[in-house]
Tab-separated table of C-alpha atoms in Angstrom:
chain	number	residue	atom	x	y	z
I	917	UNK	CA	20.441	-30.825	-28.671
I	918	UNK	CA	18.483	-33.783	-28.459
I	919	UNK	CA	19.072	-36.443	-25.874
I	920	UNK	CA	18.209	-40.044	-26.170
I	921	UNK	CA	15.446	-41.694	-23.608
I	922	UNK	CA	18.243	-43.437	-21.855
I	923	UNK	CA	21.064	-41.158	-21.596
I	924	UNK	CA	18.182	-39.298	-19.333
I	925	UNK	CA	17.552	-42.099	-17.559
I	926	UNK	CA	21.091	-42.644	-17.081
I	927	UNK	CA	21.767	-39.048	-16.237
I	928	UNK	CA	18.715	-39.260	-13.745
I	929	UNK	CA	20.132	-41.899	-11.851
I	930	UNK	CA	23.629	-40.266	-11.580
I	931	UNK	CA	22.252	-37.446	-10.805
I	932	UNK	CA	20.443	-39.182	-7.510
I	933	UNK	CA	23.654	-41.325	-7.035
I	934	UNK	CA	25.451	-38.042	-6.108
I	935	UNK	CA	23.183	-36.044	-4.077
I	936	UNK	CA	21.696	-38.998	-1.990
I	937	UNK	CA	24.636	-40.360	0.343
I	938	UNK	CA	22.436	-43.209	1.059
I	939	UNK	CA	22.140	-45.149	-2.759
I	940	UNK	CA	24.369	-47.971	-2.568
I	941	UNK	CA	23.532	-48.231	-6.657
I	942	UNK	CA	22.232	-47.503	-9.997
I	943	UNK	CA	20.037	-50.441	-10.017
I	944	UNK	CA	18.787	-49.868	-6.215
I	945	UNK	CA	17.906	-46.039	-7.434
I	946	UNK	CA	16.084	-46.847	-10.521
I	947	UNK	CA	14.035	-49.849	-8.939
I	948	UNK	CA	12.930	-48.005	-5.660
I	949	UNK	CA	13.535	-44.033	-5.857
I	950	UNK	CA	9.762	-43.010	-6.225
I	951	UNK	CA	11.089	-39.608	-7.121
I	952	UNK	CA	12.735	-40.628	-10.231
I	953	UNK	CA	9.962	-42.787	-10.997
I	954	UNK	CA	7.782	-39.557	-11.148
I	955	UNK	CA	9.984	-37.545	-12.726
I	956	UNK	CA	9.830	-40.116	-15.972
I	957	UNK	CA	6.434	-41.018	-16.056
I	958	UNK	CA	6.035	-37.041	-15.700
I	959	UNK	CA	7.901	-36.635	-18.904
I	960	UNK	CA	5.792	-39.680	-21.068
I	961	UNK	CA	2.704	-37.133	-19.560
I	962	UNK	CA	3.973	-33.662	-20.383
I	963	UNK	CA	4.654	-35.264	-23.915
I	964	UNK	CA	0.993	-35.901	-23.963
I	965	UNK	CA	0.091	-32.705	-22.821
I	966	UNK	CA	2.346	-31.009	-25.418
I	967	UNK	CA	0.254	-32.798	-28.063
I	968	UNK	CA	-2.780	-31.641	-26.719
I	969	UNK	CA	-3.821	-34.712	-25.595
I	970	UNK	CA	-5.178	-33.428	-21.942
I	971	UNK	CA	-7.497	-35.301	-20.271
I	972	UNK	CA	-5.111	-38.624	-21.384
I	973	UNK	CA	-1.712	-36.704	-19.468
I	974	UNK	CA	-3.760	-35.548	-16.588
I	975	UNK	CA	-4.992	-38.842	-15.821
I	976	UNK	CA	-1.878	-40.259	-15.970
I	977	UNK	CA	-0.466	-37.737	-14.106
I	978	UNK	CA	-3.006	-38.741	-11.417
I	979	UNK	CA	-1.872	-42.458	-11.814
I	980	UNK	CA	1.873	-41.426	-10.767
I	981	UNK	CA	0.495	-39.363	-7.857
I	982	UNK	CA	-1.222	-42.495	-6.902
I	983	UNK	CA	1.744	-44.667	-7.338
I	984	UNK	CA	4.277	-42.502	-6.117
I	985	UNK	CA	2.818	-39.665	-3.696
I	986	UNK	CA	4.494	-36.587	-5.593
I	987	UNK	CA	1.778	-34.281	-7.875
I	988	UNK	CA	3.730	-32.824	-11.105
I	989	UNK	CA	0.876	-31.571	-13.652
I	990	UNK	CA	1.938	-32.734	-17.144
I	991	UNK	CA	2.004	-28.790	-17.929
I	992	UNK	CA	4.991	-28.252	-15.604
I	993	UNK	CA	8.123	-27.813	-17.586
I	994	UNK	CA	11.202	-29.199	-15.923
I	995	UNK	CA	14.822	-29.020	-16.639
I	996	UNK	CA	17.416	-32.460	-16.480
I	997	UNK	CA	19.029	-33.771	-13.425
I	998	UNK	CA	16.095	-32.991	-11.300
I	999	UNK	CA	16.186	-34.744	-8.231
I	1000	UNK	CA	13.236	-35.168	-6.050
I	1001	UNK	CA	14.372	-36.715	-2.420
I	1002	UNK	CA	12.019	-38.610	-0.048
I	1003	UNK	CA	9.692	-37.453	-2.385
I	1004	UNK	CA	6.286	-38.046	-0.776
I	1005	UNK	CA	3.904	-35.164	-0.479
I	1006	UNK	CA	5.713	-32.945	-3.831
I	1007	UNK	CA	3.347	-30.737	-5.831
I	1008	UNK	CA	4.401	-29.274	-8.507
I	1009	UNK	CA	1.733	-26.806	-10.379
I	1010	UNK	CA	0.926	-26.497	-14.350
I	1011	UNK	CA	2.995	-23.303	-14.668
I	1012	UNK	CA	6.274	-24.378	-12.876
I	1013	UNK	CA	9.969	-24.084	-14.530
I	1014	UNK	CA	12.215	-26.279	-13.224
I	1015	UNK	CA	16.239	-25.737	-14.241
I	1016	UNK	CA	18.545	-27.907	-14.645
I	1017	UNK	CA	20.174	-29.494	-11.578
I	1018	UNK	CA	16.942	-29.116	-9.096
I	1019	UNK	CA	16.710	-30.420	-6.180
I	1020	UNK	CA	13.402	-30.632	-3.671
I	1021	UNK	CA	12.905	-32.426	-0.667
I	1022	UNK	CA	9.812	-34.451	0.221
I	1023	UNK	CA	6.693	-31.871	1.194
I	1024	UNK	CA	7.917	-29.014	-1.132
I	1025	UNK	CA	4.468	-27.165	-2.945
I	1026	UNK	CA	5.565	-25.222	-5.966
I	1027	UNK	CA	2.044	-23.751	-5.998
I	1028	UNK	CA	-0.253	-21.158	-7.216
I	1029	UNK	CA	-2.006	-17.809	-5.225
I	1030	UNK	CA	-4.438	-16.814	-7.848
I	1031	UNK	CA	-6.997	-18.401	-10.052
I	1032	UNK	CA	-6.359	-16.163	-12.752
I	1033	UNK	CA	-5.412	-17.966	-15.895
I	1034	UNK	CA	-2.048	-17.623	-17.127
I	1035	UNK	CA	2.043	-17.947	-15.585
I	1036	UNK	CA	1.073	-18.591	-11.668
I	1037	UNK	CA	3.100	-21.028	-10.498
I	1038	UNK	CA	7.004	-20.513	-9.623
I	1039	UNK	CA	10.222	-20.744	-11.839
I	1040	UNK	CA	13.627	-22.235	-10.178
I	1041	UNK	CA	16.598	-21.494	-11.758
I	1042	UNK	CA	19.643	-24.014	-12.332
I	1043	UNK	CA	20.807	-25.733	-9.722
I	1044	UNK	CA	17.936	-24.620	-6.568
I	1045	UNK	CA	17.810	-26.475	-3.929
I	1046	UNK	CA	14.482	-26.517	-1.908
I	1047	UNK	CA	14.511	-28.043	1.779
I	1048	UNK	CA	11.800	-30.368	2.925
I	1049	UNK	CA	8.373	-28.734	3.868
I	1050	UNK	CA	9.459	-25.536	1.738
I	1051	UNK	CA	6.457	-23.837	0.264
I	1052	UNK	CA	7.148	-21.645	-3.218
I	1053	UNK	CA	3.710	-19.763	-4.397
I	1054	UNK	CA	2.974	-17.387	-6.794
I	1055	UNK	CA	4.406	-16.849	-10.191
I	1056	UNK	CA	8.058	-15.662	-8.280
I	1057	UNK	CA	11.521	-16.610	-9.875
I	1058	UNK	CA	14.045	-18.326	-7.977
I	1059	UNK	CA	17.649	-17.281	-9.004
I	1060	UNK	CA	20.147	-19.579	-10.058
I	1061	UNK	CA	22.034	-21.590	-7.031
I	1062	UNK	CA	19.462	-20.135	-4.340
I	1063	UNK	CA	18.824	-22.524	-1.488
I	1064	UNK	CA	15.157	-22.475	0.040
I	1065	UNK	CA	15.254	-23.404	3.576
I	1066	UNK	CA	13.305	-26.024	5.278
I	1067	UNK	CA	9.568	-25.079	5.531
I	1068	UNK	CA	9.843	-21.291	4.255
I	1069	UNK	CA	7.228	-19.729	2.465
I	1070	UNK	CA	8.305	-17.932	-0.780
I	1071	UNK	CA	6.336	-15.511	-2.178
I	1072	UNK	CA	8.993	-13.058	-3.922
I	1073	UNK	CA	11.295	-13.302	-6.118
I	1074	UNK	CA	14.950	-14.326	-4.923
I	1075	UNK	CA	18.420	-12.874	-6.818
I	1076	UNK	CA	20.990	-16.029	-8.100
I	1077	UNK	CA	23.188	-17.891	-5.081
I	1078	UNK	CA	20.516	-16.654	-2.405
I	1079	UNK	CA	19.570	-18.373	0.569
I	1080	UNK	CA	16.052	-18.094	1.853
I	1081	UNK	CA	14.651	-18.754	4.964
I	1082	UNK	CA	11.279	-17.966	6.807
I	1083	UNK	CA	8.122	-17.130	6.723
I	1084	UNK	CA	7.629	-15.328	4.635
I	1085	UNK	CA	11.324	-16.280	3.571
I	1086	UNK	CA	13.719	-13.535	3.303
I	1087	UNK	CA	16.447	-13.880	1.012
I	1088	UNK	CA	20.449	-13.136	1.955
I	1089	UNK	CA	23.284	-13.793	-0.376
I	1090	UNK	CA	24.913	-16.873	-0.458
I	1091	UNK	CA	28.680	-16.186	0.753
I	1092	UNK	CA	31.506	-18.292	-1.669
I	1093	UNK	CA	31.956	-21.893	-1.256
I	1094	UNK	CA	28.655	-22.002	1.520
I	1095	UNK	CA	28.031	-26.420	0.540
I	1096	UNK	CA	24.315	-26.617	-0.561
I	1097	UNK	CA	23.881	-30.030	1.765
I	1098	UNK	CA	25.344	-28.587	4.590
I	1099	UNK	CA	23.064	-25.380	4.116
I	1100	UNK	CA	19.892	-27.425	3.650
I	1101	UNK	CA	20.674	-29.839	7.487
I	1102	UNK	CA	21.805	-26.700	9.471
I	1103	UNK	CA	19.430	-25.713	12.217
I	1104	UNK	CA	19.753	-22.136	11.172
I	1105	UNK	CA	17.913	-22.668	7.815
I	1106	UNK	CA	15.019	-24.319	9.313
I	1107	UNK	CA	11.984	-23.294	10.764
């Protein structure tokens, strides 16, 4: 199904209306949330880097990291509704899937542990959640409605509704009805 330019847009800034407690409005979020700015500008380069046109997506790709502070290569491949919080120090490698309904916090790497070519950078599932400082590396698969504690370090793969934590992060299931904010702020799931 193919969605117009600014039902995303709109969908974007719902989608940071509801997880942020702090936007006061639609026009306040699309104006100054540098996350949402990169997640656009991120889509104009991945369409560039779809059509082969490289070196043209990269550098614009190093023109948002400029502008905004978050690093998504155009090559990543990211799902709607993603959500990128206080997003200053992001990277986001050429080989990352991103679901739908993603959520990171600002200093999260989704990064790579080889130099081989080929898949080496992480996949998230629908609706992750990744705390601030959170490091995912390696070509590892985050299940579906996992939460990734503040400043673990991922290097495995993770089952659906998992919560990880440490370093390296170990994964336990998430119990029913366990609130993904609350998870993310509790003192427990940091390191």
């Amino acid at each position: 199904m193919s969605v117009s330019v600014w039902a995303h847009v709109r969908e974007d800034i719902t989608a940071a209306r509801l997880r942020d407690p702090a936007a006061r409005s639609g026009v306040e979020v699309a104006l100054l949330y540098p996350g949402l700015h990169a997640i656009w500008a991120h889509r104009v380069w991945h369409a560039l880097w779809r059509r082969r046109l490289r070196l043209l997506a990269r550098a614009g790709s190093q023109l948002s990291r400029w502008l905004t502070g978050i690093e998504i290569h155009p090559g990543a491949r990211i799902g709607r509704r993603f959500f990128i919080d206080h997003g200053m120090g992001v990277v986001i490698g050429e080989t990352a899937e991103i679901g739908d309904d993603v959520m990171l916090y600002h200093g999260v790497t989704l990064g790579g542990r080889t130099r081989d070519s080929g898949k080496r950078h992480p996949t998230l599932g629908d609706g992750v959640a990744v705390g601030a400082g959170a490091k995912i590396l390696g070509p590892v698969t985050i299940g579906a409605g996992s939460v990734v504690g503040a400043n673990a370090v991922v290097t495995r793969d993770a089952p659906a509704d998992s919560i990880l934590v440490g370093v390296p992060a170990k994964p336990r299931h998430r119990s029913i009805g366990e609130d993904t904010r609350a998870l993310l702020t509790a003192p427990d799931y940091s390191i």
